[in-house]
PDB file of C-alpha atoms in Angstrom:
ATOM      1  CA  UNK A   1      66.459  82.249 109.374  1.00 42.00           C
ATOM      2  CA  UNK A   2      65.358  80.225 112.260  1.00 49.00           C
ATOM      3  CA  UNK A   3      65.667  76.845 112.743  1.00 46.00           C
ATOM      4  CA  UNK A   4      62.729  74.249 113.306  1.00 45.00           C
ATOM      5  CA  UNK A   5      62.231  72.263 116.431  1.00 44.00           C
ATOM      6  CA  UNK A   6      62.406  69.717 114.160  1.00 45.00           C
ATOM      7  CA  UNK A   7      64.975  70.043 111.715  1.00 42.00           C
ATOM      8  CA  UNK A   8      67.240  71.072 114.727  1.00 45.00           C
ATOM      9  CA  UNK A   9      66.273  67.857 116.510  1.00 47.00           C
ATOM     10  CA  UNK A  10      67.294  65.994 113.182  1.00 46.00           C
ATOM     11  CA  UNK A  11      70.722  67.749 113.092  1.00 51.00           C
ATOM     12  CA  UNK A  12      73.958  65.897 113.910  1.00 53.00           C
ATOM     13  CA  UNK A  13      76.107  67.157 116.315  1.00 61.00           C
ATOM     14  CA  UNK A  14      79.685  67.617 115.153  1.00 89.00           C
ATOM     15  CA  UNK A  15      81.819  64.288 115.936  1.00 91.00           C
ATOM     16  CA  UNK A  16      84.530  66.132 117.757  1.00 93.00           C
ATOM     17  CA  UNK A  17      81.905  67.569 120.262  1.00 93.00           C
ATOM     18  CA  UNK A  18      80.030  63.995 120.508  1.00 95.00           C
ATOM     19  CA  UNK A  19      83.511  62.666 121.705  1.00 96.00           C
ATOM     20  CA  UNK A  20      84.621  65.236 124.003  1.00 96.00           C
ATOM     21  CA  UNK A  21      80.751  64.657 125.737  1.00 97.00           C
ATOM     22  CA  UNK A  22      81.444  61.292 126.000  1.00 97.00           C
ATOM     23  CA  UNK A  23      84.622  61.561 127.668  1.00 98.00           C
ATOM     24  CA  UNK A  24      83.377  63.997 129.803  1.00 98.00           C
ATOM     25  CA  UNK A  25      80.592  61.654 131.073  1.00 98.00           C
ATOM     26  CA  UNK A  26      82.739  58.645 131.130  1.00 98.00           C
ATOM     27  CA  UNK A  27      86.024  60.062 132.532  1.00 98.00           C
ATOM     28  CA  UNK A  28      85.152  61.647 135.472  1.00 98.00           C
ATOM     29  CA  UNK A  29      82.054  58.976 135.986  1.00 98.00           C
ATOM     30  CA  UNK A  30      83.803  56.191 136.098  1.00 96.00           C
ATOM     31  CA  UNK A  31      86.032  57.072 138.942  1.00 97.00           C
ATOM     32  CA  UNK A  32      83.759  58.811 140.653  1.00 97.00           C
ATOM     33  CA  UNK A  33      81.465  55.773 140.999  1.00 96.00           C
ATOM     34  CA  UNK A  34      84.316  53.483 141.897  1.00 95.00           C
ATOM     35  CA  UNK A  35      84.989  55.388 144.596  1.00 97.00           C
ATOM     36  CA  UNK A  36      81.764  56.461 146.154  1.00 97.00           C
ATOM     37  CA  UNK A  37      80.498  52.792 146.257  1.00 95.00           C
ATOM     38  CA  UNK A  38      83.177  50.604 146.337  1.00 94.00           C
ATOM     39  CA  UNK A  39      85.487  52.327 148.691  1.00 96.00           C
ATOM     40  CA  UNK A  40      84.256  55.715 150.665  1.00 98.00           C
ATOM     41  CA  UNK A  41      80.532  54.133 150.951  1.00 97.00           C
ATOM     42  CA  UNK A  42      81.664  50.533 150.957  1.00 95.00           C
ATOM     43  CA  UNK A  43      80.357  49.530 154.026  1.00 95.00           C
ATOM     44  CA  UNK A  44      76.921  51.204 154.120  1.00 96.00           C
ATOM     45  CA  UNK A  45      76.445  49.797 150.312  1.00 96.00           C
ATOM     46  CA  UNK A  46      77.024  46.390 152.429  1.00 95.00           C
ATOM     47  CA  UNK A  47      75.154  47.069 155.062  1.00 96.00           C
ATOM     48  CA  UNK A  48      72.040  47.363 152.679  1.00 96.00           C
ATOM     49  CA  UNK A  49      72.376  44.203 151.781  1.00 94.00           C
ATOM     50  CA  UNK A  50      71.734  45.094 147.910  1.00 91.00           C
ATOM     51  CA  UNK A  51      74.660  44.214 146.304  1.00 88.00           C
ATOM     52  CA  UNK A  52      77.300  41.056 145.235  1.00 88.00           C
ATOM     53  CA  UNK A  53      80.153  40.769 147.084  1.00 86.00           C
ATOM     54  CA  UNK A  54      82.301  41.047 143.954  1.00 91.00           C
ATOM     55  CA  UNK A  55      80.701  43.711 141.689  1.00 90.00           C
ATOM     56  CA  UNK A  56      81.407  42.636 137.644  1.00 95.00           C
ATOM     57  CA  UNK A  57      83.117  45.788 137.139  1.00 94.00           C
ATOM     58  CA  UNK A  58      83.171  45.262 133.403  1.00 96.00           C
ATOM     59  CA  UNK A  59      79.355  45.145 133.426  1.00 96.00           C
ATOM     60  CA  UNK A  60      79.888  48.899 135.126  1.00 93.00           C
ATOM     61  CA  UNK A  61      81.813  50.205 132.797  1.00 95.00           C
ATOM     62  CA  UNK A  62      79.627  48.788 129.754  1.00 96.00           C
ATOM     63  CA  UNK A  63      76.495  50.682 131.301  1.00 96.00           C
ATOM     64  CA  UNK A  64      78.501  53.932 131.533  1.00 97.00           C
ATOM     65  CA  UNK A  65      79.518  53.785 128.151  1.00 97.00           C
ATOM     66  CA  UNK A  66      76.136  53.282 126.811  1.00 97.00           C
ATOM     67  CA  UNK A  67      74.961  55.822 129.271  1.00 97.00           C
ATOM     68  CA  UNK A  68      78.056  58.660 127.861  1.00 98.00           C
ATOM     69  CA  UNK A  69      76.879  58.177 123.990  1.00 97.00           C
ATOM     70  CA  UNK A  70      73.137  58.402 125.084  1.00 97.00           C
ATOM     71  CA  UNK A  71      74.202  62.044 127.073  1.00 97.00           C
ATOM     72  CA  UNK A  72      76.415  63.172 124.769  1.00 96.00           C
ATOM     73  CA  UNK A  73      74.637  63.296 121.575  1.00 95.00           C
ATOM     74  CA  UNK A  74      71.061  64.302 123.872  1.00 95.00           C
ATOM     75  CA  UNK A  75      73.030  67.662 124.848  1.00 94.00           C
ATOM     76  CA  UNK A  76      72.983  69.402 121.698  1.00 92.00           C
ATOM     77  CA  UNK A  77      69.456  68.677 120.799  1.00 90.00           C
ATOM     78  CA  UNK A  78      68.688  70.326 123.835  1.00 88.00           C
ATOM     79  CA  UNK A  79      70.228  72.821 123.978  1.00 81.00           C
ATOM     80  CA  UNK A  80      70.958  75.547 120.876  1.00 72.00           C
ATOM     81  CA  UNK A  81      74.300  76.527 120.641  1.00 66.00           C
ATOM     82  CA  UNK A  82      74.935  80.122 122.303  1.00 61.00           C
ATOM     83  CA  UNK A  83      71.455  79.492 124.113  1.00 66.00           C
ATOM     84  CA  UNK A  84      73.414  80.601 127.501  1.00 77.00           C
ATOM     85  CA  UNK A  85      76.051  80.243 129.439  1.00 88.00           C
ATOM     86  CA  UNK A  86      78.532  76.567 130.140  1.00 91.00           C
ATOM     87  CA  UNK A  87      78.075  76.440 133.377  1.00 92.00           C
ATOM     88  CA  UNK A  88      74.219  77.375 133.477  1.00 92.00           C
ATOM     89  CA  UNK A  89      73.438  75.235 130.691  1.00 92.00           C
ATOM     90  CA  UNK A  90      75.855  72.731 131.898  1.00 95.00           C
ATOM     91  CA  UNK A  91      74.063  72.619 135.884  1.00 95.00           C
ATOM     92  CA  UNK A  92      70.571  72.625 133.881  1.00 95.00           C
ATOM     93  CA  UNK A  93      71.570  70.005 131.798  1.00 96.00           C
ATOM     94  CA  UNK A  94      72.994  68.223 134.388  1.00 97.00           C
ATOM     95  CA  UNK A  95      69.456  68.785 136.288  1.00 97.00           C
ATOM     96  CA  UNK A  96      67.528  67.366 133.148  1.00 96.00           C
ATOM     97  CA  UNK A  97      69.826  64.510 132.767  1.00 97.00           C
ATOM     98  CA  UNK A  98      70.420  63.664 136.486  1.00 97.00           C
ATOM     99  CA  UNK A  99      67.073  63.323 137.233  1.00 97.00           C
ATOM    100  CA  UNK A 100      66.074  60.667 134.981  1.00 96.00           C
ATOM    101  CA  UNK A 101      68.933  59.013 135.925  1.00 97.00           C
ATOM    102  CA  UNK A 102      67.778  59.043 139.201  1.00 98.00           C
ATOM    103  CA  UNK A 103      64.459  57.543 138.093  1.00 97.00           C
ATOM    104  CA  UNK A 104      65.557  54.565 137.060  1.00 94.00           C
ATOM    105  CA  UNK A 105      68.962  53.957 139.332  1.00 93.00           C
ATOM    106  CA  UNK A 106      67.411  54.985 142.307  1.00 97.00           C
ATOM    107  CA  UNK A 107      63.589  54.980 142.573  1.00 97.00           C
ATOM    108  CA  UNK A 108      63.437  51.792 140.595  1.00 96.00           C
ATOM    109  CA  UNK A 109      66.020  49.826 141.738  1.00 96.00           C
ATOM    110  CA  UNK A 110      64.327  50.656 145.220  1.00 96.00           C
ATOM    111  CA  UNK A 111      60.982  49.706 143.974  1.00 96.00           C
ATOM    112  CA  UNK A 112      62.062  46.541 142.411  1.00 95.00           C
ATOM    113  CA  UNK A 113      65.411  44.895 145.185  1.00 94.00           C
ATOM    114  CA  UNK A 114      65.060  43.465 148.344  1.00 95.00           C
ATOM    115  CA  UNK A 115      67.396  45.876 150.931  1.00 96.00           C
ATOM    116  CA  UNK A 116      67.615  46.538 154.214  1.00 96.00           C
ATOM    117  CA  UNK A 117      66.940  50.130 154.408  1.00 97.00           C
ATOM    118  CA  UNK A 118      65.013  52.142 151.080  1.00 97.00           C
ATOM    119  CA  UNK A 119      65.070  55.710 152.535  1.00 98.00           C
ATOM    120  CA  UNK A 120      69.127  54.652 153.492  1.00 98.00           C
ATOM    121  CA  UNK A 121      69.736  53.648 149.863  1.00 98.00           C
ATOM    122  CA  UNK A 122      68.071  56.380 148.066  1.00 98.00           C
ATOM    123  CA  UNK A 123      69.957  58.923 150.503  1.00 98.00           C
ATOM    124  CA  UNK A 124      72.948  57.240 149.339  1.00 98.00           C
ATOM    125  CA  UNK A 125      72.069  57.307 145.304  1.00 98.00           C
ATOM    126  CA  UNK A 126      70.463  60.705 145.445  1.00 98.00           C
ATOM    127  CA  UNK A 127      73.776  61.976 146.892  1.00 98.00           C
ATOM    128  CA  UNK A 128      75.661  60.407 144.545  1.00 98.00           C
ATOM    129  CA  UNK A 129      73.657  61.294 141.372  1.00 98.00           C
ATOM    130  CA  UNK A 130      74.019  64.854 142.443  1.00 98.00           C
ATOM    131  CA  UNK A 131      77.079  64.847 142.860  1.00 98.00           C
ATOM    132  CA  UNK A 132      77.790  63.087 139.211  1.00 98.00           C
ATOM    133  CA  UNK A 133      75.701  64.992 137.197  1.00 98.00           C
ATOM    134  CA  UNK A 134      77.211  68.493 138.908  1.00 98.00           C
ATOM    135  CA  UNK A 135      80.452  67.503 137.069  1.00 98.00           C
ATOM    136  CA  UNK A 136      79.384  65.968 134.272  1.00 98.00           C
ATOM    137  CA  UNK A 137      76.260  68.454 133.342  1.00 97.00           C
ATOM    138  CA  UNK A 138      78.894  71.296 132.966  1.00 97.00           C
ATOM    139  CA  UNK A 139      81.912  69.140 131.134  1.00 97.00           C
ATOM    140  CA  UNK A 140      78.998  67.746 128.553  1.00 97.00           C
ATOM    141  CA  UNK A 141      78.284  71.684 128.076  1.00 95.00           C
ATOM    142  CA  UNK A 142      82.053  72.779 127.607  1.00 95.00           C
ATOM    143  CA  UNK A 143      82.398  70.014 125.350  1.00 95.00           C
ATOM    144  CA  UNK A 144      79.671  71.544 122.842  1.00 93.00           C
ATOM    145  CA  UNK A 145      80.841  75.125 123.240  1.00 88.00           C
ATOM    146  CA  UNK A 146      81.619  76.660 119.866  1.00 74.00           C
TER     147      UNK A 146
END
């Protein structure tokens, strides 16, 4: 018998499968993030004039945890189980989830901060969101396949 939009919205997802989401935003984020603005991008990030000279990394890592629960238990409720492949529903996913993403830690931090270049910062971001959600959108996926 089919399930409701609702009652399938309402559904937990398993614990095991919320945790292996998680880590699979939060592992591979984490790094990935350190490196891209604090060490490969450093000096453009500096350049722009946007940022502290001594990012609170803790703050960082607080956000991304937040951000892994909120993206791990959205996947299943999105997605039905069997609905399609990992990887496509993984890169779709991904899609879904990197673009709002995008809308607030792009467009509206270059909406709202004083920098010296908006079109170089949002090059910057929309590179690196891409590039995030690309790995994570597929990991979240694997993590939920039955």
């Amino acid at each position: 018998m089919p399930m409701s939009a609702v009652s399938y919205v309402a559904r937990p997802a398993g614990a095991r499968s919320f945790w292996l989401g998680f880590a699979a935003y939060l592992l591979p984020s984490f790094p990935i993030a350190f490196i891209w603005h604090l060490v490969v991008f450093e000096q453009k990030y500096h350049a722009l004039q946007i940022y502290r000279d001594e990012p609170v990394i803790a703050l960082g890592l607080g956000s991304m945890i937040i951000q892994a629960a909120a993206f791990s238990w959205l996947f299943p409720r999105v997605f039905v189980q069997g609905s399609g492949s990992v990887l496509k529903d993984g890169l779709l996913y991904g899609l879904g989830a990197g673009l709002l993403s995008w809308s607030f830690t792009t467009l509206a931090v270059a909406a709202k901060n004083v920098m010296v270049s908006v079109p170089d910062y949002v090059l910057l971001e929309t590179a690196f969101t891409i590039l995030q959600f690309a790995i994570v959108g597929p990991l979240i996926a694997l993590a939920y396949r039955r």
